[in-house]
């Protein structure tokens, strides 16, 4: 069975878990603490980033968007109306733009900082950067959330799904990021009703269930984290 | 004719110019100063990043790796042995991993900082962050270059081209990043002979010529910048 190296609080890892679940692809999940810089893991992915997908032939595929293309080429292309990447090139470009938006831009502006300060520093040893959260980093990330939520709200108001008429990788990438932030209670859903409506639809999908059952050491999720009505 | 919004010192823009040149695709080049946050440009790409490719139907395709996939789907797929993305899925994944390595990881570790401190701050107004370079940022970026050069040297020593037996997008992404750093004289080629040999081969390609003729305001390129023998 293939293995997915992941972390429950990695937005990019969640994106890949969602696509595997949507396509009913079974994988072993291996939790990786990238700050430990484990030799065997660096041999798989010298960039030391998550996720990494290792298939039955033991080939490693590194990084969420690379895995997304790989899974589409191997499996998605046969899924017809369940395919998560459209057939038309401009529509594909829009899906890919949004994957990058939620997993690169939002990661740099928001997600990475909140995860580091509120989750990873609690379990990282001091030498690796563990310790008390940096309140300046938290403030900056929280200021950026509102901009991202406004854009998500605009997308959700103007389209059936984030990239167009059908559910796509764009929705799963956004759900990967949003669900980690929601775990920490960082999202004020009442301010963005269209985004909330979209998240409610995504959240009720069976593919989301395993993610809503995730728990991480020393951080309790916000009370509504797994509620479909929030 | 399509338009490519770019900047001569943007590694990602250079990657796309190289692929367009390799495929003999004509485009108008429009230089964009992203820090000006021009309304019309933000309407094309709300992420305010370069490059953006606008085709004859005025559809915008945003971001280097998204453009790379788009160009491959529309043109590359018909290029047979000149195609810059391989046919086989694991080989494609390796090319994509390296695009990300040179244009996301190296950008974050090295390129972005050196360009901001040494090029953009000279022409940005003070309100946008212009001014004297930050010597701490320069030092950190320069420490990271060596690691990246060592990895590039390892790839060049072990493979004909960076991702395998044939030239691919991986080589062009690396050349995009390396050529901006080389413009600034930030690379000590003598330390990495295999990387140097690889760069010599890439540099002699006709697709590189327009990039080697680039000049930016207030920064003279290093004397060997356009020399094929360096």
JSON list of C-alpha atoms in Angstrom, two decimals, chain B residues 6 13 17 21 43-44 55 81 101 106 112 120 123-125 131-132 134 140 156 166 170 178 189-190:
[
{"chain": "B", "resi": 6, "resn": "UNK", "atom": "CA", "xyz": [7.26, 39.99, -16.08]},
{"chain": "B", "resi": 13, "resn": "UNK", "atom": "CA", "xyz": [9.44, 35.31, -15.07]},
{"chain": "B", "resi": 17, "resn": "UNK", "atom": "CA", "xyz": [10.54, 33.52, -20.96]},
{"chain": "B", "resi": 21, "resn": "UNK", "atom": "CA", "xyz": [11.84, 31.01, -26.35]},
{"chain": "B", "resi": 43, "resn": "UNK", "atom": "CA", "xyz": [-7.45, 42.52, -11.62]},
{"chain": "B", "resi": 44, "resn": "UNK", "atom": "CA", "xyz": [-5.40, 40.03, -13.68]},
{"chain": "B", "resi": 55, "resn": "UNK", "atom": "CA", "xyz": [-3.38, 34.99, -24.23]},
{"chain": "B", "resi": 81, "resn": "UNK", "atom": "CA", "xyz": [11.54, 15.19, -28.46]},
{"chain": "B", "resi": 101, "resn": "UNK", "atom": "CA", "xyz": [12.83, 23.62, -5.50]},
{"chain": "B", "resi": 106, "resn": "UNK", "atom": "CA", "xyz": [15.40, 28.71, -3.36]},
{"chain": "B", "resi": 112, "resn": "UNK", "atom": "CA", "xyz": [13.82, 36.90, -3.07]},
{"chain": "B", "resi": 120, "resn": "UNK", "atom": "CA", "xyz": [14.15, 46.49, -5.86]},
{"chain": "B", "resi": 123, "resn": "UNK", "atom": "CA", "xyz": [13.93, 51.85, -7.18]},
{"chain": "B", "resi": 124, "resn": "UNK", "atom": "CA", "xyz": [11.04, 51.40, -4.74]},
{"chain": "B", "resi": 125, "resn": "UNK", "atom": "CA", "xyz": [9.73, 54.54, -3.06]},
{"chain": "B", "resi": 131, "resn": "UNK", "atom": "CA", "xyz": [15.90, 52.33, 0.97]},
{"chain": "B", "resi": 132, "resn": "UNK", "atom": "CA", "xyz": [19.24, 50.92, 2.05]},
{"chain": "B", "resi": 134, "resn": "UNK", "atom": "CA", "xyz": [19.42, 45.21, 5.23]},
{"chain": "B", "resi": 140, "resn": "UNK", "atom": "CA", "xyz": [21.33, 35.05, 5.70]},
{"chain": "B", "resi": 156, "resn": "UNK", "atom": "CA", "xyz": [24.57, 18.19, -12.40]},
{"chain": "B", "resi": 166, "resn": "UNK", "atom": "CA", "xyz": [16.89, 15.32, -21.37]},
{"chain": "B", "resi": 170, "resn": "UNK", "atom": "CA", "xyz": [13.69, 21.83, -14.34]},
{"chain": "B", "resi": 178, "resn": "UNK", "atom": "CA", "xyz": [20.68, 31.19, -11.22]},
{"chain": "B", "resi": 189, "resn": "UNK", "atom": "CA", "xyz": [31.22, 29.21, -9.90]},
{"chain": "B", "resi": 190, "resn": "UNK", "atom": "CA", "xyz": [34.68, 27.81, -9.19]}
]
